[in-house]
Coordinates of C-alpha atoms and ligand atoms in Angstrom, one line a residue:
M1 CA 30.2 29.1 -30.4
V2 CA 26.6 30.0 -30.8
V3 CA 24.0 28.5 -32.8
L4 CA 20.5 30.0 -34.1
V5 CA 17.4 27.9 -33.4
S6 CA 13.5 28.6 -33.9
L7 CA 11.7 28.8 -30.7
H8 CA 7.9 29.8 -31.1
G9 CA 8.5 31.1 -34.5
W10 CA 11.6 33.4 -33.4
L11 CA 15.3 32.8 -34.1
V12 CA 17.1 32.6 -30.7
K13 CA 20.7 32.3 -30.0
V14 CA 21.7 29.3 -28.2
P15 CA 25.6 29.1 -27.0
L16 CA 27.1 25.5 -27.4
T17 CA 29.0 26.1 -24.3
P18 CA 27.5 25.7 -20.8
P19 CA 26.8 28.7 -18.5
R20 CA 29.8 31.0 -17.7
G21 CA 32.3 29.4 -15.0
M22 CA 30.6 25.7 -15.5
D23 CA 32.5 23.1 -17.3
D24 CA 31.6 19.8 -19.2
I25 CA 33.7 17.0 -18.2
L26 CA 34.8 15.4 -21.5
P27 CA 35.9 11.7 -22.2
E28 CA 39.7 12.3 -21.9
E29 CA 39.1 14.2 -18.4
I30 CA 36.5 11.7 -17.0
P31 CA 39.1 9.0 -15.9
L32 CA 41.2 11.4 -14.0
H33 CA 38.0 12.7 -12.2
R34 CA 36.7 9.3 -11.6
S35 CA 39.8 8.2 -10.0
L36 CA 39.9 11.1 -7.5
V37 CA 36.1 10.1 -6.7
E38 CA 37.2 6.7 -6.3
T39 CA 40.0 7.5 -4.0
V40 CA 37.6 9.5 -1.9
R41 CA 35.3 6.4 -1.8
L42 CA 38.1 4.2 -0.9
L43 CA 38.8 6.6 1.8
F44 CA 35.1 6.3 3.0
R45 CA 35.5 2.7 3.4
L46 CA 39.0 2.7 5.2
Y47 CA 38.1 5.2 7.8
G48 CA 34.5 4.1 8.2
Y49 CA 32.3 6.9 6.6
K50 CA 29.0 6.0 5.3
E51 CA 28.3 7.7 1.9
V52 CA 25.3 9.6 1.5
E53 CA 23.5 11.8 -1.2
T54 CA 21.3 14.8 -0.9
P55 CA 19.8 16.8 -3.7
P56 CA 21.7 19.6 -5.3
V57 CA 18.7 21.9 -4.5
E58 CA 17.8 22.8 -0.9
Y59 CA 15.5 25.5 0.9
Y60 CA 17.4 28.6 1.1
E61 CA 17.0 29.0 4.7
L62 CA 19.2 25.9 5.4
F63 CA 22.2 28.0 4.4
A64 CA 20.9 31.5 5.4
V65 CA 21.2 30.1 9.1
K66 CA 24.9 29.9 9.4
S67 CA 26.9 29.7 6.3
G68 CA 28.0 33.3 6.3
Q69 CA 27.5 36.4 4.4
E70 CA 30.3 35.5 2.1
I71 CA 28.5 32.3 1.0
L72 CA 25.0 33.8 0.8
S73 CA 26.1 36.5 -1.4
H74 CA 27.5 34.1 -4.0
M75 CA 24.6 31.6 -4.0
Y76 CA 22.1 30.8 -6.7
V77 CA 18.6 31.6 -5.5
F78 CA 15.5 31.1 -7.2
E79 CA 11.6 30.5 -6.5
D80 CA 9.6 27.3 -7.1
A81 CA 6.2 27.6 -8.5
H82 CA 4.7 27.9 -5.0
G83 CA 6.8 30.7 -4.1
R84 CA 9.2 28.9 -1.8
R85 CA 12.8 30.2 -2.0
L86 CA 15.4 27.6 -3.1
A87 CA 19.0 27.6 -3.5
L88 CA 21.7 25.4 -5.4
R89 CA 23.8 24.0 -2.7
P90 CA 27.0 26.0 -2.1
E91 CA 28.5 23.5 0.1
M92 CA 27.8 20.2 1.7
T93 CA 28.1 20.8 5.5
A94 CA 24.6 22.2 6.0
P95 CA 22.7 19.6 4.1
I96 CA 24.8 16.8 5.9
A97 CA 23.8 18.5 9.3
R98 CA 20.2 18.7 8.2
L99 CA 20.3 14.9 7.9
V100 CA 21.8 14.4 11.1
A101 CA 19.2 16.8 12.7
G102 CA 16.5 15.0 11.0
R103 CA 16.5 11.4 9.7
L104 CA 19.6 10.4 11.3
S105 CA 19.1 12.0 14.5
R106 CA 18.8 8.7 16.3
S107 CA 21.8 7.0 14.7
P108 CA 24.5 5.9 17.1
Q109 CA 27.2 8.3 17.5
P110 CA 29.7 9.2 16.5
I111 CA 28.3 8.9 13.0
R112 CA 30.5 9.3 10.1
L113 CA 29.0 10.5 7.0
G114 CA 30.6 11.0 3.4
Y115 CA 29.8 12.6 0.2
V116 CA 30.9 13.4 -3.2
A117 CA 28.7 16.3 -4.6
D118 CA 28.6 19.0 -7.1
C119 CA 28.2 22.5 -5.5
Y120 CA 27.4 25.8 -7.1
R121 CA 28.7 29.4 -6.2
L122 CA 28.5 32.6 -8.3
D123 CA 32.4 33.1 -7.7
E124 CA 34.2 34.8 -10.4
P125 CA 35.4 32.3 -12.6
Q126 CA 39.2 32.0 -12.7
W127 CA 42.0 29.3 -12.3
G128 CA 40.7 26.7 -9.7
R129 CA 37.3 28.8 -9.0
R130 CA 34.5 27.6 -11.1
R131 CA 30.8 28.2 -10.7
R132 CA 30.1 24.3 -10.5
F133 CA 32.6 22.1 -8.7
Y134 CA 32.9 18.9 -6.8
H135 CA 33.4 18.5 -3.3
G136 CA 34.4 15.1 -1.8
G137 CA 33.6 15.3 1.9
F138 CA 33.9 13.7 5.3
E139 CA 32.1 14.6 8.5
I140 CA 32.0 13.2 12.0
F141 CA 29.1 14.0 14.3
G142 CA 28.9 13.2 18.1
S143 CA 32.6 13.7 19.2
K144 CA 34.3 16.6 20.7
E145 CA 37.5 14.9 21.0
P146 CA 40.7 16.0 19.3
A147 CA 40.9 12.6 17.5
A148 CA 38.0 13.3 15.6
D149 CA 39.7 16.7 14.3
A150 CA 42.8 15.1 13.8
E151 CA 41.5 12.4 11.7
C152 CA 40.2 14.8 9.2
M153 CA 43.7 16.1 8.5
V154 CA 45.0 12.6 8.3
I155 CA 42.3 11.7 5.8
F156 CA 43.2 14.4 3.7
D157 CA 47.0 13.6 4.0
D158 CA 46.1 10.1 3.0
F159 CA 44.1 11.4 -0.1
L160 CA 47.0 13.6 -1.2
R161 CA 49.5 11.0 -1.0
R162 CA 47.2 8.6 -2.9
V163 CA 46.6 10.8 -5.7
G164 CA 50.4 11.6 -6.3
I165 CA 50.6 15.1 -4.6
K166 CA 53.7 15.1 -2.6
D167 CA 54.4 18.8 -1.9
Y168 CA 51.8 20.2 0.2
Y169 CA 51.3 21.6 3.7
F170 CA 48.3 22.0 6.1
K171 CA 47.6 25.6 7.2
V172 CA 45.8 25.1 10.7
G173 CA 44.2 27.5 12.9
H174 CA 41.7 27.6 15.8
V175 CA 38.7 30.2 15.9
G176 CA 37.9 28.9 19.3
V177 CA 41.1 30.9 20.6
Q178 CA 40.0 34.2 18.7
R179 CA 36.3 33.6 19.9
A180 CA 37.2 33.0 23.4
I181 CA 39.4 36.2 23.6
M182 CA 36.5 38.2 22.0
S183 CA 33.8 36.6 24.2
A184 CA 36.0 37.5 27.3
A185 CA 35.9 41.2 26.0
G186 CA 31.9 41.1 25.7
I187 CA 31.8 40.9 22.1
S188 CA 28.5 39.3 20.8
D189 CA 28.7 36.0 18.6
V190 CA 27.3 38.0 15.5
D191 CA 30.2 40.7 15.8
Q192 CA 32.6 37.8 16.1
D193 CA 31.3 36.2 12.8
T194 CA 31.8 39.6 11.2
I195 CA 35.1 40.0 12.5
L196 CA 36.3 36.6 11.6
A197 CA 35.1 37.0 8.1
L198 CA 37.4 40.3 7.8
L199 CA 40.3 38.1 9.2
D200 CA 39.4 35.6 6.5
K201 CA 39.6 38.2 3.8
G202 CA 43.0 39.4 4.9
R203 CA 41.5 42.6 6.4
V204 CA 43.4 42.2 9.6
E205 CA 43.6 45.9 10.5
E206 CA 39.9 46.4 10.0
A207 CA 39.2 43.2 12.3
E208 CA 41.5 44.4 14.9
E209 CA 39.7 48.2 14.6
S210 CA 36.5 46.5 15.3
V211 CA 37.6 44.6 18.3
R212 CA 39.3 47.5 19.9
K213 CA 35.8 49.5 19.4
L214 CA 33.5 46.7 20.6
A215 CA 35.6 45.3 23.4
K216 CA 33.8 46.1 26.6
K217 CA 36.4 45.0 29.1
G218 CA 39.9 43.9 29.9
E219 CA 43.0 43.7 27.5
G220 CA 40.9 41.9 24.8
G221 CA 41.7 44.7 21.8
T222 CA 45.5 43.8 22.5
L223 CA 45.3 40.2 22.9
F224 CA 43.3 39.8 19.8
S225 CA 45.9 41.8 17.8
E226 CA 48.6 39.7 19.3
V227 CA 47.0 36.6 18.2
A228 CA 45.9 37.9 14.7
T229 CA 49.2 39.2 14.0
H230 CA 51.5 36.4 15.6
P231 CA 53.8 35.0 12.9
A232 CA 53.1 31.6 11.2
G233 CA 55.3 28.7 11.9
P234 CA 55.8 25.3 12.7
A235 CA 52.7 24.2 14.6
I236 CA 53.6 22.9 18.0
A237 CA 56.3 25.5 18.4
T238 CA 54.1 28.4 17.5
V239 CA 51.2 27.2 19.8
D240 CA 53.8 27.1 22.6
E241 CA 54.9 30.3 21.9
L242 CA 51.6 31.9 21.9
S243 CA 50.5 29.8 24.9
V244 CA 53.0 31.7 27.1
R245 CA 50.9 34.9 26.1
L246 CA 47.6 33.4 27.1
V247 CA 48.3 32.2 30.5
G248 CA 45.7 33.7 32.6
V249 CA 43.0 34.0 29.8
E250 CA 41.6 30.6 30.9
K251 CA 39.1 29.9 27.8
A252 CA 41.6 31.1 25.2
A253 CA 44.3 29.1 26.8
K254 CA 42.2 25.9 26.9
E255 CA 41.3 26.2 23.2
L256 CA 44.8 26.7 22.2
G257 CA 45.5 23.5 24.3
N258 CA 42.8 21.7 22.3
L259 CA 44.7 22.7 19.1
R260 CA 47.9 21.3 20.6
K261 CA 46.4 18.0 21.1
I262 CA 45.1 18.0 17.8
I263 CA 48.2 18.8 16.3
K264 CA 50.1 16.0 18.3
L265 CA 47.6 13.5 17.5
A266 CA 47.9 14.5 13.6
S267 CA 51.7 14.4 13.7
Q268 CA 51.5 10.7 14.7
V269 CA 50.9 10.0 10.8
I270 CA 51.4 13.3 9.2
E271 CA 55.0 14.6 8.9
P272 CA 55.1 17.3 11.4
S273 CA 57.0 19.9 9.2
K274 CA 53.7 19.8 6.8
I275 CA 51.5 21.3 9.5
I276 CA 51.8 25.2 10.0
Y277 CA 49.9 27.2 12.4
Y278 CA 48.6 30.6 11.4
P279 CA 47.4 32.2 14.5
G280 CA 45.3 34.8 12.4
F281 CA 43.6 32.3 10.3
A282 CA 39.8 32.2 10.0
R283 CA 37.7 30.8 7.4
G284 CA 34.8 32.2 5.5
L285 CA 32.0 30.1 6.8
S286 CA 30.6 31.5 9.9
Y287 CA 29.5 27.9 11.5
Y288 CA 33.1 27.2 12.6
T289 CA 33.8 27.1 16.3
G290 CA 37.0 25.5 16.9
F291 CA 39.9 23.8 14.9
I292 CA 40.1 24.6 11.2
F293 CA 42.3 23.8 8.6
E294 CA 43.1 23.9 4.8
A295 CA 45.3 22.2 2.7
Y296 CA 47.8 23.9 -0.1
G297 CA 49.9 22.2 -2.9
E298 CA 53.3 23.9 -4.0
G299 CA 52.6 26.4 -6.4
A300 CA 49.1 27.0 -6.1
G301 CA 47.9 30.1 -4.0
I302 CA 44.6 28.8 -3.2
A303 CA 43.4 26.0 -1.1
L304 CA 42.7 22.5 -2.1
G305 CA 40.3 22.0 0.4
G306 CA 39.7 22.5 4.1
G307 CA 37.3 22.4 6.9
G308 CA 37.1 22.4 10.7
R309 CA 34.8 22.0 13.8
Y310 CA 31.4 23.4 13.8
D311 CA 29.8 22.4 17.2
G312 CA 26.6 24.4 17.1
L313 CA 25.5 23.7 13.7
V314 CA 23.0 20.8 14.1
S315 CA 21.2 22.5 16.9
L316 CA 20.9 25.9 14.9
I317 CA 18.9 23.9 12.1
G318 CA 16.6 22.5 14.8
G319 CA 18.4 19.3 15.7
P320 CA 19.7 18.0 18.9
E321 CA 23.2 19.3 20.4
V322 CA 25.6 17.3 18.4
P323 CA 29.0 18.5 17.9
G324 CA 30.5 18.3 14.4
V325 CA 34.0 18.3 12.4
G326 CA 34.6 17.8 8.9
F327 CA 36.1 18.8 5.7
A328 CA 35.9 18.9 2.0
I329 CA 38.3 18.3 -0.6
G330 CA 38.1 20.6 -3.6
L331 CA 37.9 17.9 -6.5
T332 CA 37.7 20.2 -9.3
R333 CA 40.4 22.4 -8.2
I334 CA 42.8 19.4 -7.3
M335 CA 42.1 18.2 -11.0
Q336 CA 43.0 21.5 -12.4
Y337 CA 46.1 21.3 -10.1
L338 CA 47.3 17.9 -11.2
T339 CA 46.9 18.8 -15.0
D340 CA 48.3 22.5 -14.9
R341 CA 50.7 22.4 -12.2
L342 CA 51.9 18.6 -11.8
M343 CA 51.2 18.1 -15.7
V344 CA 49.5 14.8 -15.3
K345 CA 48.2 14.1 -18.9
P346 CA 44.4 13.0 -19.0
Q347 CA 43.8 10.2 -21.1
P348 CA 40.3 8.8 -22.3
D349 CA 39.1 5.5 -21.5
S350 CA 40.1 2.8 -24.5
P351 CA 38.6 -0.4 -25.1
L352 CA 41.0 -3.3 -24.5
A353 CA 39.8 -5.2 -27.7
F354 CA 38.4 -3.5 -30.9
V355 CA 36.4 -6.2 -33.0
V356 CA 35.9 -5.5 -36.6
P357 CA 34.2 -7.4 -39.3
L358 CA 36.0 -7.5 -42.6
A359 CA 33.0 -8.0 -44.7
E360 CA 29.3 -7.7 -44.5
E361 CA 28.8 -11.2 -44.4
S362 CA 30.8 -11.7 -41.2
V363 CA 29.0 -8.9 -39.2
E364 CA 26.7 -11.3 -37.3
F365 CA 29.5 -13.6 -36.3
A366 CA 31.9 -10.8 -35.2
F367 CA 28.9 -9.2 -33.1
K368 CA 28.7 -12.6 -31.3
A369 CA 32.2 -12.9 -31.0
A370 CA 32.5 -9.4 -29.2
H371 CA 30.0 -10.4 -26.6
E372 CA 32.3 -13.4 -25.9
F373 CA 35.0 -10.9 -24.8
R374 CA 32.8 -8.8 -22.9
R375 CA 31.3 -11.8 -21.0
A376 CA 35.0 -12.5 -20.0
G377 CA 35.1 -8.9 -18.6
V378 CA 37.1 -7.4 -21.5
P379 CA 36.2 -3.8 -22.3
T380 CA 35.4 -4.4 -26.1
E381 CA 34.2 -1.8 -28.8
F382 CA 32.6 -3.2 -31.9
E383 CA 32.8 -1.7 -35.1
P384 CA 29.2 -1.7 -36.9
A385 CA 30.6 -1.6 -40.4
A386 CA 32.9 -3.7 -42.5
Y387 CA 36.2 -2.4 -43.2
S388 CA 39.7 -3.6 -44.9
P389 CA 42.3 -5.0 -42.4
S390 CA 44.6 -1.6 -42.9
E391 CA 41.6 0.6 -42.1
A392 CA 40.7 -1.7 -39.2
I393 CA 44.2 -1.2 -37.8
R394 CA 44.1 2.4 -38.2
R395 CA 40.7 2.5 -36.4
A396 CA 42.0 0.4 -33.5
E397 CA 45.0 2.6 -33.0
R398 CA 43.0 5.8 -33.0
R399 CA 41.0 4.6 -30.2
G400 CA 44.0 3.2 -28.1
A401 CA 42.9 -0.4 -28.2
R402 CA 45.6 -3.2 -27.3
F403 CA 44.0 -5.9 -29.4
L404 CA 42.4 -5.9 -32.8
V405 CA 40.1 -8.7 -33.3
L406 CA 39.3 -9.3 -37.1
V407 CA 36.6 -11.5 -38.4
G408 CA 36.6 -11.9 -42.4
R409 CA 34.3 -14.2 -44.4
R410 CA 37.0 -17.2 -44.0
E411 CA 36.7 -16.7 -40.3
A412 CA 33.1 -16.7 -39.9
E413 CA 32.8 -19.7 -41.9
R414 CA 35.2 -21.7 -39.8
D415 CA 33.8 -20.2 -36.4
V416 CA 37.3 -18.6 -35.5
V417 CA 38.5 -14.9 -35.0
S418 CA 41.7 -13.6 -35.7
V419 CA 43.4 -11.9 -32.5
R420 CA 46.2 -9.4 -33.2
D421 CA 48.3 -7.7 -30.3
L422 CA 48.9 -4.2 -31.6
A423 CA 51.9 -4.0 -29.2
G424 CA 53.3 -6.7 -31.7
R425 CA 53.5 -9.8 -29.5
F426 CA 51.3 -12.3 -31.3
Q427 CA 48.5 -12.9 -33.9
E428 CA 46.6 -16.0 -33.3
E429 CA 43.4 -17.6 -34.2
W430 CA 40.9 -18.5 -31.5
R431 CA 37.9 -20.7 -31.7
V432 CA 34.7 -18.8 -30.6
E433 CA 34.2 -21.3 -27.6
E434 CA 37.7 -20.4 -26.5
I435 CA 37.3 -16.7 -26.6
Y436 CA 35.9 -16.7 -22.9
G437 CA 39.0 -18.6 -21.4
R438 CA 41.7 -17.1 -23.6
A439 CA 40.1 -13.4 -23.1
E440 CA 40.1 -13.8 -19.2
A441 CA 43.8 -14.9 -19.4
L442 CA 44.6 -11.9 -21.4
L443 CA 42.7 -9.7 -19.0
S444 CA 44.9 -11.0 -16.0
R445 CA 48.1 -10.1 -17.7
T446 CA 47.1 -6.7 -19.0
R447 CA 46.0 -3.8 -17.0
V448 CA 42.4 -2.5 -17.9
G449 CA 42.9 1.3 -18.8
Ligands
AMP1 P1 34.9 25.5 1.1 O1 33.7 25.2 1.3 O2 34.7 27.3 0.7 O3 35.9 25.7 2.4 O4 35.6 24.9 -0.1 C1 36.5 23.8 0.3 C2 37.2 23.6 -1.0 O5 36.3 23.4 -2.0 C3 38.2 24.6 -1.2 O6 39.4 24.7 -0.8 C4 38.4 24.6 -2.8 O7 39.3 23.5 -3.0 C5 37.2 24.1 -3.3 N1 36.2 25.1 -3.8 C6 35.7 26.2 -3.0 N2 35.0 27.1 -4.0 C7 35.3 26.7 -5.1 C8 35.1 27.0 -6.7 N3 34.3 28.2 -6.6 N4 35.6 26.3 -7.6 C9 36.4 25.3 -7.5 N5 36.7 24.8 -6.3 C10 36.1 25.4 -5.1

């Protein structure tokens, strides 16, 4: 849909759709979106996360430091009037780390921060991949303990259950294991980032080839390949299989031990069969240093969210040495998953009561009566023009209202309204001074949609 409008004397085309890959969220979609956001906020409260907000626009350098080539090449970058390079945030971990490096650097640790934020990436639009999408995220700073990592998975598990997703699993990994093997072989951090990015893209053979070429000592190449190609399986069993192979490779064995502790802790709450260890797993963001994970829903080939440990990030952007671990739930993708795969039917918000004047003369009284319903907390929509009773019913039904409140000339003269339950249970006259109390009683018997 395109319209022609006049701009400085020229006719120009203006599309009536948002820019490619971005979405309007329509009235029928808002309640589902809001319920996902509310679940995230409930979890902030339940697990002790303080919610924060940061601007959608940040200095480009914040992300350039360590988000990784993959993200940088998909960023919206532009200049402000003073020539400063800015970017629309592609993710939230770096902005949150910026807060911890700066204004929150003196907060007692561990500090738990949460956010609900729209992020922007120049991805190729497709199912579940949009250019603007919402992240609901949780980050813990100041603890290296495995319980902090395990908490992330447990929160995600809690979220998925609460929004009605039952068939899912967690894909877990630990880039600390791969990094330890590469460090022992003398491979630099920068080269490690490149190799892990190859693994992330599924280019396993190229990653193995690079390690073989760059390894300066020992059996680094072979070990790396063994880990990268080790079959995925139930987490604890797979960790134990691999640990036999890492005996003597001290740092890597320790990192694997860390993963085992995290899985053991998470399994106290999450069904163990839902946790699958992929030894060759890596994630696109290069700030990860240890445990990483993603959640997958049955029938969706792409992750519903994910995260991991990023111990060096805060100091990299100029803050103190503070370890961190966190994750983001892909709220937009989950919304699509719920509607397209689990067939959840989005429903617009509807008023509980719909007030209609039946005559021009009763508009004033009806207007005042509608306010009484709202004072009692009843979501109430007012029809500004007068209609016949049959048209009033049609209009109320179209809006999905449960109660129709009719105010004719005779009702207005007697200070009463006529309240009809459209589910057919009653029709009554209420005096205006009764509305507050009776509407409150209605509310406690009816779930507000
Ligand atoms: P990431 O920061 O890439 O780890 O993203 C975490 C989660 O955000 C992913 O697992 C997705 O659920 C979601 N996500 C990432 N990119 C997009 C996108 N382009 N469109 C929709 N959701 C996305």
